[in-house]
Short mmCIF file of C-alpha atoms in Angstrom, two decimals:
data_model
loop_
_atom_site.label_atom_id
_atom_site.label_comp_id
_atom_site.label_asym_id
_atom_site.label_seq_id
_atom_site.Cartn_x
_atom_site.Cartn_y
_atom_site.Cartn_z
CA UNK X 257 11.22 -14.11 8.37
CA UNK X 258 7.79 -12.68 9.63
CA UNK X 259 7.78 -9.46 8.75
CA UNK X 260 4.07 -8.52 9.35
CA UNK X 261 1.34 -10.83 10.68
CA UNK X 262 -1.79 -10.08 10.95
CA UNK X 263 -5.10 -12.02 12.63
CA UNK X 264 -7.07 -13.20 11.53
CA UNK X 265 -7.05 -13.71 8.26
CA UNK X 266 -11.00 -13.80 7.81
CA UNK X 267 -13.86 -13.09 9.14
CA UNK X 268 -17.49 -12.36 8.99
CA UNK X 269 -19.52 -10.09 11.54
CA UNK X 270 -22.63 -8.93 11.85
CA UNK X 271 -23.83 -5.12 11.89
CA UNK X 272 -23.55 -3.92 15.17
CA UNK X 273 -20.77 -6.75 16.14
CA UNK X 274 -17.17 -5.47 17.57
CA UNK X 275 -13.69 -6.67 17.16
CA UNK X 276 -9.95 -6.03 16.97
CA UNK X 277 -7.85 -7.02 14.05
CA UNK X 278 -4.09 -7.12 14.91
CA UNK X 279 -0.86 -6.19 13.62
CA UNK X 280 2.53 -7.79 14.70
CA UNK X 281 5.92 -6.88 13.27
CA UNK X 282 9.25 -8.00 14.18
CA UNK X 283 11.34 -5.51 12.54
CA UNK X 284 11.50 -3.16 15.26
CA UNK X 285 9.79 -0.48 13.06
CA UNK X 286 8.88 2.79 14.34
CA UNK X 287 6.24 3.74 12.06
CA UNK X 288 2.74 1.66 11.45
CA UNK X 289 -0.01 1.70 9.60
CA UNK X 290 -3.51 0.33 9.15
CA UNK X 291 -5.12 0.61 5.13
CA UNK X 292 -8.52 -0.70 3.85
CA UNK X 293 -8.49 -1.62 0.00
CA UNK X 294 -11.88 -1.38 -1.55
CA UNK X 295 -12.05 -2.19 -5.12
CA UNK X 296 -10.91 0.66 -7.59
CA UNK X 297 -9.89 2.91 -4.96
CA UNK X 298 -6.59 1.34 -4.14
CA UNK X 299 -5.69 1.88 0.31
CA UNK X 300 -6.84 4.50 2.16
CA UNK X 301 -4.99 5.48 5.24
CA UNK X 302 -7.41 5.04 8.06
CA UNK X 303 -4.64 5.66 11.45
CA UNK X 304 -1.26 5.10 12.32
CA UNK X 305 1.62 4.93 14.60
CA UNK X 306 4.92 6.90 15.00
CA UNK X 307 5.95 5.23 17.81
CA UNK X 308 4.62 3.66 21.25
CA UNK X 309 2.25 5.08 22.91
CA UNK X 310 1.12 7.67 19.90
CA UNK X 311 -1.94 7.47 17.50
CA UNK X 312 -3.28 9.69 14.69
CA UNK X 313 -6.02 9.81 12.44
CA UNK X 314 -5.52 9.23 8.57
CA UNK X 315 -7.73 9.47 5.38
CA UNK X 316 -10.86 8.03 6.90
CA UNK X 317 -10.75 7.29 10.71
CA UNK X 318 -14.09 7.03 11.06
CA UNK X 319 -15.97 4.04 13.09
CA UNK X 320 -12.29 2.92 13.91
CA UNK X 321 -10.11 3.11 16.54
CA UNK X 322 -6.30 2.16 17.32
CA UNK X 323 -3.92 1.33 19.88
CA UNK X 324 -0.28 0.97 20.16
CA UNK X 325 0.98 -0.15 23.70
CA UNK X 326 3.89 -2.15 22.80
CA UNK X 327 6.22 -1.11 19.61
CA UNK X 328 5.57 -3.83 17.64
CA UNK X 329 1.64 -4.27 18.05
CA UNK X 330 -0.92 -2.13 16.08
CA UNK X 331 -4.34 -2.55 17.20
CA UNK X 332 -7.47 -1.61 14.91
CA UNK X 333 -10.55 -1.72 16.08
CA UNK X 334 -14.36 -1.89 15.23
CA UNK X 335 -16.64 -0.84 17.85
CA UNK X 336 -20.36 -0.86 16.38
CA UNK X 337 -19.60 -2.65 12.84
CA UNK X 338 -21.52 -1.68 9.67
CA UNK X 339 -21.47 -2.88 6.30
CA UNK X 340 -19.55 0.04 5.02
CA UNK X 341 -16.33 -1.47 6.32
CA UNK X 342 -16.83 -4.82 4.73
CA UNK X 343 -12.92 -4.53 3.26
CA UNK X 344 -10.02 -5.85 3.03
CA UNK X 345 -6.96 -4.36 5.66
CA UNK X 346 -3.73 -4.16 5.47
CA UNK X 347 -1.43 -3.30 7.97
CA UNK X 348 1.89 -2.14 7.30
CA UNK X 349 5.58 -1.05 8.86
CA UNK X 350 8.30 1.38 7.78
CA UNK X 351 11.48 2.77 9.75
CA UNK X 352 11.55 6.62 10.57
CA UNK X 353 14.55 7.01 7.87
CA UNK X 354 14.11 9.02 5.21
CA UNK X 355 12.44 7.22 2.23
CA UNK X 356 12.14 3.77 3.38
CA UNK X 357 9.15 1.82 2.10
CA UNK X 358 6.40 0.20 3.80
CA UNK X 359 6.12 -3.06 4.47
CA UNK X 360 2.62 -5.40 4.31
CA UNK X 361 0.77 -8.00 5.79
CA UNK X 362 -0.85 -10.42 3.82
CA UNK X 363 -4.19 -8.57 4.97
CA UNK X 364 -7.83 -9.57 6.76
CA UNK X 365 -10.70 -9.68 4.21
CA UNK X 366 -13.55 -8.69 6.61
CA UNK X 367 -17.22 -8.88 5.68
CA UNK X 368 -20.30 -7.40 7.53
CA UNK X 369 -23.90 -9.01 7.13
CA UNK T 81 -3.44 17.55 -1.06
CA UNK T 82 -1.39 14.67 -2.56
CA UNK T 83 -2.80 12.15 -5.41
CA UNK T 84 -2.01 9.83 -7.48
CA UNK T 85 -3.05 8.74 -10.86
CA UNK T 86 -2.78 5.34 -12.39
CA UNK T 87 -3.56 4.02 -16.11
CA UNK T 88 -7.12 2.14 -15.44
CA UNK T 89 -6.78 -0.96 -16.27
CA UNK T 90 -7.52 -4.39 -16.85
CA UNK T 91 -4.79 -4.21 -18.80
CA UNK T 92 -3.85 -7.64 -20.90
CA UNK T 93 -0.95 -8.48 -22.93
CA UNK T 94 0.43 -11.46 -24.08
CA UNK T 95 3.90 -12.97 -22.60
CA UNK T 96 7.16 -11.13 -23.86
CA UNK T 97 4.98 -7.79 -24.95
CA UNK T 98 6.29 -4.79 -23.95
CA UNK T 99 4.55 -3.00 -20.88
CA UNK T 100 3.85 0.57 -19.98
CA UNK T 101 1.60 1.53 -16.82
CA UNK T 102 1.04 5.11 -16.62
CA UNK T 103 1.64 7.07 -13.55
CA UNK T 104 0.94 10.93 -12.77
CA UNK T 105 1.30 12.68 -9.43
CA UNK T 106 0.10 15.56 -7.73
CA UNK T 107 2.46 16.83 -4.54
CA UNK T 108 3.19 19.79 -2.85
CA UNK T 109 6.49 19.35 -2.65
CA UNK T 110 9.12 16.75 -3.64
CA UNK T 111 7.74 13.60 -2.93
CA UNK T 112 9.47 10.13 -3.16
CA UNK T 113 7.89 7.67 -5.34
CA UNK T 114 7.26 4.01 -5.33
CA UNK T 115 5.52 1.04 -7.55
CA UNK T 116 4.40 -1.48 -5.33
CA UNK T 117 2.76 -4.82 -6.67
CA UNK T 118 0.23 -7.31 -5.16
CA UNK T 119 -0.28 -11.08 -6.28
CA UNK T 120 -3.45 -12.45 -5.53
CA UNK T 121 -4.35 -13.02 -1.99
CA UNK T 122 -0.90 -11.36 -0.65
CA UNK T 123 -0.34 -8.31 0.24
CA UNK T 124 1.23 -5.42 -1.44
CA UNK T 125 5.35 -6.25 -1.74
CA UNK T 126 7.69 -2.73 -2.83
CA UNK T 127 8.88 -3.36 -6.16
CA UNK T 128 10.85 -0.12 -6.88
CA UNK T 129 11.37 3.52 -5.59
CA UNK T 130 13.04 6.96 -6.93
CA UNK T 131 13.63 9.42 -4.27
CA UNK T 132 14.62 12.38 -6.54
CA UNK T 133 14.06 13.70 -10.27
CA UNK T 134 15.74 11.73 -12.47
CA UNK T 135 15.92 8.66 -10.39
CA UNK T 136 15.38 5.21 -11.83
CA UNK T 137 13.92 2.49 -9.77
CA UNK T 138 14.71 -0.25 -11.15
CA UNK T 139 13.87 -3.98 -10.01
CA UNK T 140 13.15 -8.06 -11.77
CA UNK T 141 13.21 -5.99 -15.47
CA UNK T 142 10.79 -3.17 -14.33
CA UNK T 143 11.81 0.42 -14.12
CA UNK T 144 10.29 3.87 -13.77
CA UNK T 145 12.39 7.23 -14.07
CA UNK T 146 10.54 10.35 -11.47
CA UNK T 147 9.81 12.75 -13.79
CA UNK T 148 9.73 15.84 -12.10
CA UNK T 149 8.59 18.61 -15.32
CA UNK T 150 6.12 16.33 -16.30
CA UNK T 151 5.27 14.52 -12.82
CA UNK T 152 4.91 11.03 -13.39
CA UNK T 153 6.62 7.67 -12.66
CA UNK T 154 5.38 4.97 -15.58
CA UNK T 155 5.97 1.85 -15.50
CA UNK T 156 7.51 -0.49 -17.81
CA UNK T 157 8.66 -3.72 -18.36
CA UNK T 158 10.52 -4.88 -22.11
CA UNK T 159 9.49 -8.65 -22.04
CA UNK T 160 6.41 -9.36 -19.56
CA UNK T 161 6.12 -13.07 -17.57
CA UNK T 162 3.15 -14.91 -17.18
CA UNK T 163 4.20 -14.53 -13.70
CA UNK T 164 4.28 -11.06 -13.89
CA UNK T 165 0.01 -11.34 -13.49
CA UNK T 166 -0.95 -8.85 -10.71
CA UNK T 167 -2.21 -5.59 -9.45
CA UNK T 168 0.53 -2.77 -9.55
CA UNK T 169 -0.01 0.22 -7.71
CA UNK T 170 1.68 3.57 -7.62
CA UNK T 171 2.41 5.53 -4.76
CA UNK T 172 3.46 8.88 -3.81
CA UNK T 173 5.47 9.50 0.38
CA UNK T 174 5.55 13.09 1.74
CA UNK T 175 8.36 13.58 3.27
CA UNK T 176 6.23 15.20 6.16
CA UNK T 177 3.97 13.46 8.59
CA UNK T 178 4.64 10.04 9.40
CA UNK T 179 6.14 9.59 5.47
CA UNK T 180 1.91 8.93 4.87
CA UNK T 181 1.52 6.90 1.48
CA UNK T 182 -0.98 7.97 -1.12
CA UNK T 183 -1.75 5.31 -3.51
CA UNK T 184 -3.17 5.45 -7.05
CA UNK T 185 -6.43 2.86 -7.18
CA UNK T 186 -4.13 0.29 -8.60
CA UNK T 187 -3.94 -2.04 -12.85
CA UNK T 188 -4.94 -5.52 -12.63
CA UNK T 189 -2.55 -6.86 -15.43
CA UNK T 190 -2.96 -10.27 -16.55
CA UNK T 191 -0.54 -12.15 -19.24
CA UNK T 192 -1.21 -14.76 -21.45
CA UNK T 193 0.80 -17.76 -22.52
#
């Protein structure tokens, strides 16, 4: 059972660098999410999907931005990298019932030199 | 706006001790409520949930009962694991847009042999 992959796993940029982390789930979830986990803050919402096609912002959307063309791909992405973001990001899944959890990827630990 | 607060931790106990993690909330209206947990290098898994007052979420010897007069969800556990070692975090879904989560910032727990 996948569940939700993400890619890649690691990686290191430098400041000014861009790239795209993605999300894959194979649930057929509606709803999806993209976190970033700095130490003693726990995850912040930073965008997320309620379906195909739709975006919106979260707790702190700033520098990022998303995508969602196909249900099951959620695209986050760094345009102009800074050190700020160094994090870790999770991506994560839910159905549209009332109630239902979330479900995680195993995260991307990103750094920025 | 919503929030979440957690027990800071580290909090260390030695195996079969009795556990408590605090949990208080702050919602605007009636909120479910989760405890998710994260081993190291994984991402976070749902452990339990309560959807109403006077719910308990129970799951692998943990519960939490949603207190709704004094608004918290703790934690606890009779007889700890050494496997039990992780990062808990408590978490808080409006029922409104996109079921958003709002974590606490999360209690490292570690048990000894």
């Amino acid at each position: 059972n996948a569940g939700v992959t993400q890619t890649p796993k690691f990686r290191v940029l430098k400041t000014g660098q861009s790239m795209t982390l993605l999300c894959a789930q194979d649930m057929n979830h509606e709803y999806m999410y993209w976190y970033r986990q700095d130490p003693g803050m726990g995850l912040r919402l930073i965008h997320y999907s309620v379906g195909e096609g739709t975006t919106a912002k979260g707790e702190v959307p700033d520098g990022y931005n998303v995508s969602r063309l196909k249900k099951q791909n959620f695209l986050l992405g760094l345009e102009s990298a800074a050190p700020s973001q160094t994090s870790v990001y999770f991506c994560a899944s839910s159905l549209t019932g009332s109630n239902q959890p979330q479900h995680f990827g195993d995260g991307t630990r990103l750094s920025i030199l | 706006g919503n929030s979440v607060t957690q027990m800071e931790g580290p909090v260390t106990l030695s195996e079969e001790a009795f556990l408590t993690i605090n949990c208080t909330y702050t919602a605007t209206g009636y909120p479910s409520l989760f405890w998710y947990v994260q081993y190291p290098g994984e991402g976070l898994q749902l452990l339990l949930k309560a959807t109403k007052a006077d719910d308990k979420g129970s799951n692998k010897g943990f519960e939490a009962t949603y207190r709704k007069e004094t608004t918290s969800f703790h934690l606890e556990k009779g007889s700890v694991q050494v496997s039990d070692s992780a990062v808990y975090f408590c978490a808080l879904s409006d029922l409104g847009s996109a079921r958003q989560l709002t974590f606490g910032s999360g209690t490292q727990l570690t048990v000894l042999p």
